[in-house]
Amino acid sequence: MKRVSCCFLILLLIFGLCACTERRVAEPLSTAAPAAEATSAPAAAPTAESTPETTPEPEAVELALRVEKNGGDVLPHVADGRIITATDLFVGDTLTVASADGSDIAALYLLWDAYPGEVQIETPGGRVQTVAGGRLHSLIRLEEPSPSLTLRRVNGEKNQPLCELSAYTAGSLPAEVQDWRNLADGEADILLFPAHADDEFVFFGGILPYYAGELGYKLQVCWMTYHEEDFVRNHELLNALWKSGCVYYPVINFASEDVKINSVQTAMVYYPFESWVEFQVEQLRRYQPLVVVGHDEQGEYGHGAHILASLTLEQAVVDAADGEKFPASAEKYGLWDTPKTYIHLFGDEPTCLDAALPLSAFGGKTMRDVAIDCYLEHDSQVHSSRYTVYDSSSPYDAFRFGLFRSLVGRDSERDDLFEHLDLSRPKSQTVEAAEENISGTPVSDAAGLLAIAADPRGSYTLTADIDMSGVEWMPFAFCGELDGRGHSIRNLSVRRCGAEKSVTVDGNLKEYDTLGAGLFSYTEGAYIHDLNLTALRIRIETAENCFAASFAGCFADTRFENCAAEGCVELISSGIMVGVGGIAGFGRGEFRHCRSSMTLIHRDRSYAARCEQFTGGIFACGHSELTNCTVDIRGYTSCHGYVHDGGLVGMEYQYYDRENHVIRYYTGNTISGFIEFFEHNEDRRAYCDGFVGENLLWSVNYASGNASTFERRETNDYSTELLPENYDSLWEGFE
């Protein structure tokens, strides 16, 4: 009995040893691209008892290959590790690929010198696998590993050079093999718009290695130009992008071939402003990023394509949320209002990434060191330019970005582009939660708006649309921040000027004490943004000098951004220094993405005063910067003095600090409508033009990307005041 038990135990031992030494057969690799990761809170860690033991995946081995073209010519240079050698493949051509030692080929890695169409792979067993084209660097995982296969071109351009082919056994592929994914629509955390290959590191520094490589954020890069002639740059682009930790295949604007550009004017000849806006709008709507980043407005070192890419992006983030703009992409992807837009080097309160931050995903190298390593992949540029990845010691600082536009408040810590955004929540909840971040005093009704006068230096945020019907509004001076959050103030009626007087200056530098009327009488050092004034009516009658406009009668060092006005402003005056404006009256500052659809009326009641009269669709008179503003003006000017009227600006000149002359730029503005006027005096000048009525001392450059269908309508009939045909209906119920 004991002998039987021993034999039985021996048999069990032998069986167990056989089971342990049985050869593990590798499962075929999947051809499906990895699914986009869900942005969610991490799951709780499993207990020690429940943690299964895992067997590390073996490393794949690169195979020596024999490659024949069309069953005849042997092509050793296709697998020689050098992209400068290539073989031409036409539709129908085949490559027979066999491993030298008979090992199964589990994956092919193809590098093309032209964007390929579809290819088919057939194994000796008759298994056919069709692979979509579109990637210069393409990893193909075989559904049926085999020691040999046939690759056939199915469609695409007439000639598609294949510059490199390599093959691997099953297992973990080398890090340099690029296994690109396609980012799903609506899934981007961050979208980056460099103009050329290498800009993504020279000017955007650590964004890629930090947010993609270190943090694993879903980062999509969209290049604004395509390197057709210098094709090696496209390979360098992909190598650098992959090295940074980005796994999503980039978008290339194939409609814009890279050419030598000296100025933004030249850039607009090759790349029409509207076409670049349309391309960027489509990407914003498609990927719906929480953060988008673009080039410096000054083009870093003045490069025209960089300037254009910045200006068009500033327009695109507004248009992407407008259903009337580019309806094809709106229908395909829907609308998107990007929560945060950053521009390289923008503004005086930058958000700065830490260039010296060690990144664990890159062995503890600093953010800047990793960015430099990635930049060095652009070998053709490294050896032909003087640039590198700059830190805060340089004016090109690649880690400094200004918050150009925000739906979620201003940055306070200013060390992270995702401040106020919580990626652990679904995107819709992330945006909703971020919008709850109110940086200023919340204003939700007429009473809250009136209360601003008690503390005009404070910061205020609208949390709802506000109807001002029946409210008597008295304009006041404002020196703080008013964030409209895209809300509207409706039915604001203004009948009086503010109590404050400011100093205005005519073209001869003569000073005048002047009243102001509008939402505010006067602003200084203010920031007013993302605010709409609709059904606005301002009607001022005064014998004093006065400027009337929708947002501010007079302004100094004020920034108006994403402000819109719709309604009517009328000034009935007998003063000397007088004017009306679509957004603002007299002053200096900055206007970005402002929209004015206004009826502007000036009625001069004094023959003796010989007034200096100014009308402008954005502002009436002064020295300001205008970027991507839109004007639809209906102007009526009855003047017995001197007219300075413009669809965009009445008169532009630098009236302060004249020794340090500053050129202002008007870029990307669109003007439509008309001004009907008369100038009733013997010394007639009658300045009226679509852009600037009078450009005094040539203090403004408005040659870049502006478009006008403005109509100048001058009359010599001084017997009546000029008024719109629907004048009475404009003021119905106003008194």
PDB file of N, CA and C in Angstrom, residues 327-389:
ATOM      1  N   PRO A 327     -19.836  77.511 -40.772  1.00  0.00           N
ATOM      2  CA  PRO A 327     -20.916  76.576 -40.421  1.00  0.00           C
ATOM      3  C   PRO A 327     -20.602  75.115 -40.706  1.00  0.00           C
ATOM      4  N   ALA A 328     -19.707  74.819 -41.675  1.00  0.00           N
ATOM      5  CA  ALA A 328     -19.416  73.411 -41.987  1.00  0.00           C
ATOM      6  C   ALA A 328     -18.822  72.690 -40.783  1.00  0.00           C
ATOM      7  N   SER A 329     -17.810  73.283 -40.146  1.00  0.00           N
ATOM      8  CA  SER A 329     -17.221  72.622 -38.975  1.00  0.00           C
ATOM      9  C   SER A 329     -18.152  72.700 -37.772  1.00  0.00           C
ATOM     10  N   ALA A 330     -18.988  73.733 -37.705  1.00  0.00           N
ATOM     11  CA  ALA A 330     -19.963  73.819 -36.612  1.00  0.00           C
ATOM     12  C   ALA A 330     -20.965  72.671 -36.697  1.00  0.00           C
ATOM     13  N   GLU A 331     -21.399  72.371 -37.925  1.00  0.00           N
ATOM     14  CA  GLU A 331     -22.342  71.269 -38.105  1.00  0.00           C
ATOM     15  C   GLU A 331     -21.688  69.926 -37.816  1.00  0.00           C
ATOM     16  N   LYS A 332     -20.419  69.792 -38.174  1.00  0.00           N
ATOM     17  CA  LYS A 332     -19.727  68.520 -38.011  1.00  0.00           C
ATOM     18  C   LYS A 332     -19.348  68.241 -36.559  1.00  0.00           C
ATOM     19  N   TYR A 333     -18.841  69.274 -35.864  1.00  0.00           N
ATOM     20  CA  TYR A 333     -18.304  69.048 -34.522  1.00  0.00           C
ATOM     21  C   TYR A 333     -19.079  69.769 -33.412  1.00  0.00           C
ATOM     22  N   GLY A 334     -19.913  70.735 -33.770  1.00  0.00           N
ATOM     23  CA  GLY A 334     -20.553  71.562 -32.757  1.00  0.00           C
ATOM     24  C   GLY A 334     -19.690  72.772 -32.422  1.00  0.00           C
ATOM     25  N   LEU A 335     -20.168  73.612 -31.533  1.00  0.00           N
ATOM     26  CA  LEU A 335     -19.439  74.821 -31.130  1.00  0.00           C
ATOM     27  C   LEU A 335     -18.590  74.527 -29.896  1.00  0.00           C
ATOM     28  N   TRP A 336     -17.542  75.339 -29.725  1.00  0.00           N
ATOM     29  CA  TRP A 336     -16.699  75.174 -28.537  1.00  0.00           C
ATOM     30  C   TRP A 336     -16.135  76.525 -28.111  1.00  0.00           C
ATOM     31  N   ASP A 337     -16.276  76.834 -26.844  1.00  0.00           N
ATOM     32  CA  ASP A 337     -15.714  78.044 -26.259  1.00  0.00           C
ATOM     33  C   ASP A 337     -14.593  77.618 -25.322  1.00  0.00           C
ATOM     34  N   THR A 338     -13.360  77.759 -25.747  1.00  0.00           N
ATOM     35  CA  THR A 338     -12.204  77.263 -25.004  1.00  0.00           C
ATOM     36  C   THR A 338     -12.073  77.997 -23.664  1.00  0.00           C
ATOM     37  N   PRO A 339     -12.018  77.271 -22.550  1.00  0.00           N
ATOM     38  CA  PRO A 339     -11.956  77.927 -21.240  1.00  0.00           C
ATOM     39  C   PRO A 339     -10.745  78.842 -21.041  1.00  0.00           C
ATOM     40  N   LYS A 340      -9.559  78.407 -21.543  1.00  0.00           N
ATOM     41  CA  LYS A 340      -8.364  79.227 -21.303  1.00  0.00           C
ATOM     42  C   LYS A 340      -7.517  79.298 -22.571  1.00  0.00           C
ATOM     43  N   THR A 341      -7.125  80.519 -22.945  1.00  0.00           N
ATOM     44  CA  THR A 341      -6.269  80.748 -24.111  1.00  0.00           C
ATOM     45  C   THR A 341      -5.010  81.470 -23.656  1.00  0.00           C
ATOM     46  N   TYR A 342      -3.870  80.864 -23.930  1.00  0.00           N
ATOM     47  CA  TYR A 342      -2.583  81.470 -23.582  1.00  0.00           C
ATOM     48  C   TYR A 342      -1.819  81.853 -24.852  1.00  0.00           C
ATOM     49  N   ILE A 343      -1.133  82.995 -24.775  1.00  0.00           N
ATOM     50  CA  ILE A 343      -0.276  83.467 -25.854  1.00  0.00           C
ATOM     51  C   ILE A 343       1.143  83.619 -25.301  1.00  0.00           C
ATOM     52  N   HIS A 344       2.112  83.092 -26.041  1.00  0.00           N
ATOM     53  CA  HIS A 344       3.507  83.174 -25.606  1.00  0.00           C
ATOM     54  C   HIS A 344       3.906  84.634 -25.374  1.00  0.00           C
ATOM     55  N   LEU A 345       4.496  84.905 -24.208  1.00  0.00           N
ATOM     56  CA  LEU A 345       5.045  86.206 -23.815  1.00  0.00           C
ATOM     57  C   LEU A 345       3.990  87.292 -23.653  1.00  0.00           C
ATOM     58  N   PHE A 346       2.733  86.930 -23.613  1.00  0.00           N
ATOM     59  CA  PHE A 346       1.663  87.927 -23.607  1.00  0.00           C
ATOM     60  C   PHE A 346       1.490  88.562 -22.234  1.00  0.00           C
ATOM     61  N   GLY A 347       1.281  89.881 -22.206  1.00  0.00           N
ATOM     62  CA  GLY A 347       0.841  90.586 -21.015  1.00  0.00           C
ATOM     63  C   GLY A 347       1.890  90.776 -19.941  1.00  0.00           C
ATOM     64  N   ASP A 348       1.467  91.458 -18.887  1.00  0.00           N
ATOM     65  CA  ASP A 348       2.362  91.812 -17.783  1.00  0.00           C
ATOM     66  C   ASP A 348       2.224  90.903 -16.568  1.00  0.00           C
ATOM     67  N   GLU A 349       1.284  89.951 -16.607  1.00  0.00           N
ATOM     68  CA  GLU A 349       1.107  89.021 -15.492  1.00  0.00           C
ATOM     69  C   GLU A 349       1.194  87.593 -16.029  1.00  0.00           C
ATOM     70  N   PRO A 350       2.383  87.175 -16.416  1.00  0.00           N
ATOM     71  CA  PRO A 350       2.506  85.870 -17.089  1.00  0.00           C
ATOM     72  C   PRO A 350       2.351  84.694 -16.141  1.00  0.00           C
ATOM     73  N   THR A 351       1.913  83.589 -16.709  1.00  0.00           N
ATOM     74  CA  THR A 351       1.969  82.297 -16.034  1.00  0.00           C
ATOM     75  C   THR A 351       3.253  81.626 -16.490  1.00  0.00           C
ATOM     76  N   CYS A 352       4.114  81.270 -15.553  1.00  0.00           N
ATOM     77  CA  CYS A 352       5.445  80.776 -15.886  1.00  0.00           C
ATOM     78  C   CYS A 352       5.621  79.339 -15.394  1.00  0.00           C
ATOM     79  N   LEU A 353       5.973  78.459 -16.305  1.00  0.00           N
ATOM     80  CA  LEU A 353       6.318  77.094 -15.921  1.00  0.00           C
ATOM     81  C   LEU A 353       7.728  77.077 -15.356  1.00  0.00           C
ATOM     82  N   ASP A 354       8.007  76.120 -14.501  1.00  0.00           N
ATOM     83  CA  ASP A 354       9.314  76.034 -13.835  1.00  0.00           C
ATOM     84  C   ASP A 354      10.281  75.265 -14.715  1.00  0.00           C
ATOM     85  N   ALA A 355      11.152  75.978 -15.400  1.00  0.00           N
ATOM     86  CA  ALA A 355      12.099  75.347 -16.317  1.00  0.00           C
ATOM     87  C   ALA A 355      13.043  74.397 -15.599  1.00  0.00           C
ATOM     88  N   ALA A 356      13.266  74.603 -14.308  1.00  0.00           N
ATOM     89  CA  ALA A 356      14.198  73.774 -13.540  1.00  0.00           C
ATOM     90  C   ALA A 356      13.516  72.601 -12.846  1.00  0.00           C
ATOM     91  N   LEU A 357      12.228  72.400 -13.084  1.00  0.00           N
ATOM     92  CA  LEU A 357      11.499  71.323 -12.425  1.00  0.00           C
ATOM     93  C   LEU A 357      11.981  69.960 -12.919  1.00  0.00           C
ATOM     94  N   PRO A 358      12.420  69.048 -12.023  1.00  0.00           N
ATOM     95  CA  PRO A 358      12.821  67.705 -12.470  1.00  0.00           C
ATOM     96  C   PRO A 358      11.598  66.872 -12.844  1.00  0.00           C
ATOM     97  N   LEU A 359      11.701  66.136 -13.944  1.00  0.00           N
ATOM     98  CA  LEU A 359      10.595  65.319 -14.439  1.00  0.00           C
ATOM     99  C   LEU A 359      10.938  63.851 -14.240  1.00  0.00           C
ATOM    100  N   SER A 360      10.150  63.167 -13.418  1.00  0.00           N
ATOM    101  CA  SER A 360      10.443  61.770 -13.103  1.00  0.00           C
ATOM    102  C   SER A 360      10.302  60.873 -14.328  1.00  0.00           C
ATOM    103  N   ALA A 361       9.411  61.225 -15.253  1.00  0.00           N
ATOM    104  CA  ALA A 361       9.226  60.406 -16.455  1.00  0.00           C
ATOM    105  C   ALA A 361      10.442  60.433 -17.366  1.00  0.00           C
ATOM    106  N   PHE A 362      11.348  61.380 -17.111  1.00  0.00           N
ATOM    107  CA  PHE A 362      12.556  61.511 -17.933  1.00  0.00           C
ATOM    108  C   PHE A 362      13.808  61.375 -17.068  1.00  0.00           C
ATOM    109  N   GLY A 363      13.726  60.514 -16.047  1.00  0.00           N
ATOM    110  CA  GLY A 363      14.894  60.220 -15.219  1.00  0.00           C
ATOM    111  C   GLY A 363      15.357  61.364 -14.355  1.00  0.00           C
ATOM    112  N   GLY A 364      14.487  62.317 -14.041  1.00  0.00           N
ATOM    113  CA  GLY A 364      14.870  63.431 -13.184  1.00  0.00           C
ATOM    114  C   GLY A 364      15.460  64.611 -13.912  1.00  0.00           C
ATOM    115  N   LYS A 365      15.542  64.565 -15.236  1.00  0.00           N
ATOM    116  CA  LYS A 365      16.018  65.722 -15.989  1.00  0.00           C
ATOM    117  C   LYS A 365      15.055  66.885 -15.797  1.00  0.00           C
ATOM    118  N   THR A 366      15.581  68.109 -15.879  1.00  0.00           N
ATOM    119  CA  THR A 366      14.716  69.271 -15.727  1.00  0.00           C
ATOM    120  C   THR A 366      13.846  69.443 -16.968  1.00  0.00           C
ATOM    121  N   MET A 367      12.790  70.217 -16.784  1.00  0.00           N
ATOM    122  CA  MET A 367      11.876  70.472 -17.884  1.00  0.00           C
ATOM    123  C   MET A 367      12.619  71.084 -19.082  1.00  0.00           C
ATOM    124  N   ARG A 368      13.513  72.016 -18.803  1.00  0.00           N
ATOM    125  CA  ARG A 368      14.250  72.658 -19.897  1.00  0.00           C
ATOM    126  C   ARG A 368      15.223  71.686 -20.558  1.00  0.00           C
ATOM    127  N   ASP A 369      15.894  70.860 -19.767  1.00  0.00           N
ATOM    128  CA  ASP A 369      16.843  69.899 -20.344  1.00  0.00           C
ATOM    129  C   ASP A 369      16.127  68.914 -21.270  1.00  0.00           C
ATOM    130  N   VAL A 370      14.939  68.464 -20.861  1.00  0.00           N
ATOM    131  CA  VAL A 370      14.185  67.551 -21.719  1.00  0.00           C
ATOM    132  C   VAL A 370      13.764  68.264 -22.993  1.00  0.00           C
ATOM    133  N   ALA A 371      13.326  69.519 -22.855  1.00  0.00           N
ATOM    134  CA  ALA A 371      12.920  70.285 -24.032  1.00  0.00           C
ATOM    135  C   ALA A 371      14.094  70.461 -24.999  1.00  0.00           C
ATOM    136  N   ILE A 372      15.289  70.679 -24.458  1.00  0.00           N
ATOM    137  CA  ILE A 372      16.477  70.810 -25.318  1.00  0.00           C
ATOM    138  C   ILE A 372      16.772  69.487 -26.011  1.00  0.00           C
ATOM    139  N   ASP A 373      16.678  68.372 -25.275  1.00  0.00           N
ATOM    140  CA  ASP A 373      16.895  67.055 -25.892  1.00  0.00           C
ATOM    141  C   ASP A 373      15.935  66.848 -27.063  1.00  0.00           C
ATOM    142  N   CYS A 374      14.699  67.240 -26.870  1.00  0.00           N
ATOM    143  CA  CYS A 374      13.707  67.087 -27.945  1.00  0.00           C
ATOM    144  C   CYS A 374      14.019  68.015 -29.109  1.00  0.00           C
ATOM    145  N   TYR A 375      14.414  69.255 -28.797  1.00  0.00           N
ATOM    146  CA  TYR A 375      14.761  70.206 -29.854  1.00  0.00           C
ATOM    147  C   TYR A 375      15.922  69.694 -30.702  1.00  0.00           C
ATOM    148  N   LEU A 376      16.861  68.983 -30.085  1.00  0.00           N
ATOM    149  CA  LEU A 376      18.017  68.471 -30.824  1.00  0.00           C
ATOM    150  C   LEU A 376      17.630  67.444 -31.876  1.00  0.00           C
ATOM    151  N   GLU A 377      16.403  66.893 -31.787  1.00  0.00           N
ATOM    152  CA  GLU A 377      15.928  66.002 -32.847  1.00  0.00           C
ATOM    153  C   GLU A 377      15.729  66.754 -34.157  1.00  0.00           C
ATOM    154  N   HIS A 378      15.573  68.069 -34.073  1.00  0.00           N
ATOM    155  CA  HIS A 378      15.455  68.901 -35.278  1.00  0.00           C
ATOM    156  C   HIS A 378      16.862  69.205 -35.802  1.00  0.00           C
ATOM    157  N   ASP A 379      17.537  68.183 -36.226  1.00  0.00           N
ATOM    158  CA  ASP A 379      18.953  68.289 -36.567  1.00  0.00           C
ATOM    159  C   ASP A 379      19.214  69.329 -37.646  1.00  0.00           C
ATOM    160  N   SER A 380      18.366  69.396 -38.661  1.00  0.00           N
ATOM    161  CA  SER A 380      18.598  70.336 -39.761  1.00  0.00           C
ATOM    162  C   SER A 380      18.528  71.783 -39.288  1.00  0.00           C
ATOM    163  N   GLN A 381      17.734  72.046 -38.250  1.00  0.00           N
ATOM    164  CA  GLN A 381      17.589  73.406 -37.749  1.00  0.00           C
ATOM    165  C   GLN A 381      18.636  73.737 -36.702  1.00  0.00           C
ATOM    166  N   VAL A 382      18.995  72.757 -35.890  1.00  0.00           N
ATOM    167  CA  VAL A 382      19.997  72.984 -34.853  1.00  0.00           C
ATOM    168  C   VAL A 382      21.315  73.439 -35.468  1.00  0.00           C
ATOM    169  N   HIS A 383      21.659  72.856 -36.621  1.00  0.00           N
ATOM    170  CA  HIS A 383      22.946  73.168 -37.240  1.00  0.00           C
ATOM    171  C   HIS A 383      22.884  74.362 -38.177  1.00  0.00           C
ATOM    172  N   SER A 384      21.689  74.934 -38.363  1.00  0.00           N
ATOM    173  CA  SER A 384      21.589  76.068 -39.281  1.00  0.00           C
ATOM    174  C   SER A 384      21.021  77.309 -38.612  1.00  0.00           C
ATOM    175  N   SER A 385      20.779  77.264 -37.292  1.00  0.00           N
ATOM    176  CA  SER A 385      20.232  78.430 -36.601  1.00  0.00           C
ATOM    177  C   SER A 385      20.944  78.612 -35.274  1.00  0.00           C
ATOM    178  N   ARG A 386      20.706  79.765 -34.690  1.00  0.00           N
ATOM    179  CA  ARG A 386      21.351  80.107 -33.406  1.00  0.00           C
ATOM    180  C   ARG A 386      20.428  79.880 -32.221  1.00  0.00           C
ATOM    181  N   TYR A 387      19.268  79.299 -32.455  1.00  0.00           N
ATOM    182  CA  TYR A 387      18.256  79.199 -31.410  1.00  0.00           C
ATOM    183  C   TYR A 387      18.436  77.955 -30.539  1.00  0.00           C
ATOM    184  N   THR A 388      17.849  78.051 -29.360  1.00  0.00           N
ATOM    185  CA  THR A 388      17.784  76.925 -28.442  1.00  0.00           C
ATOM    186  C   THR A 388      16.477  77.051 -27.662  1.00  0.00           C
ATOM    187  N   VAL A 389      16.345  76.357 -26.555  1.00  0.00           N
ATOM    188  CA  VAL A 389      15.165  76.500 -25.698  1.00  0.00           C
ATOM    189  C   VAL A 389      15.542  77.458 -24.580  1.00  0.00           C
TER     190      VAL A 389
END
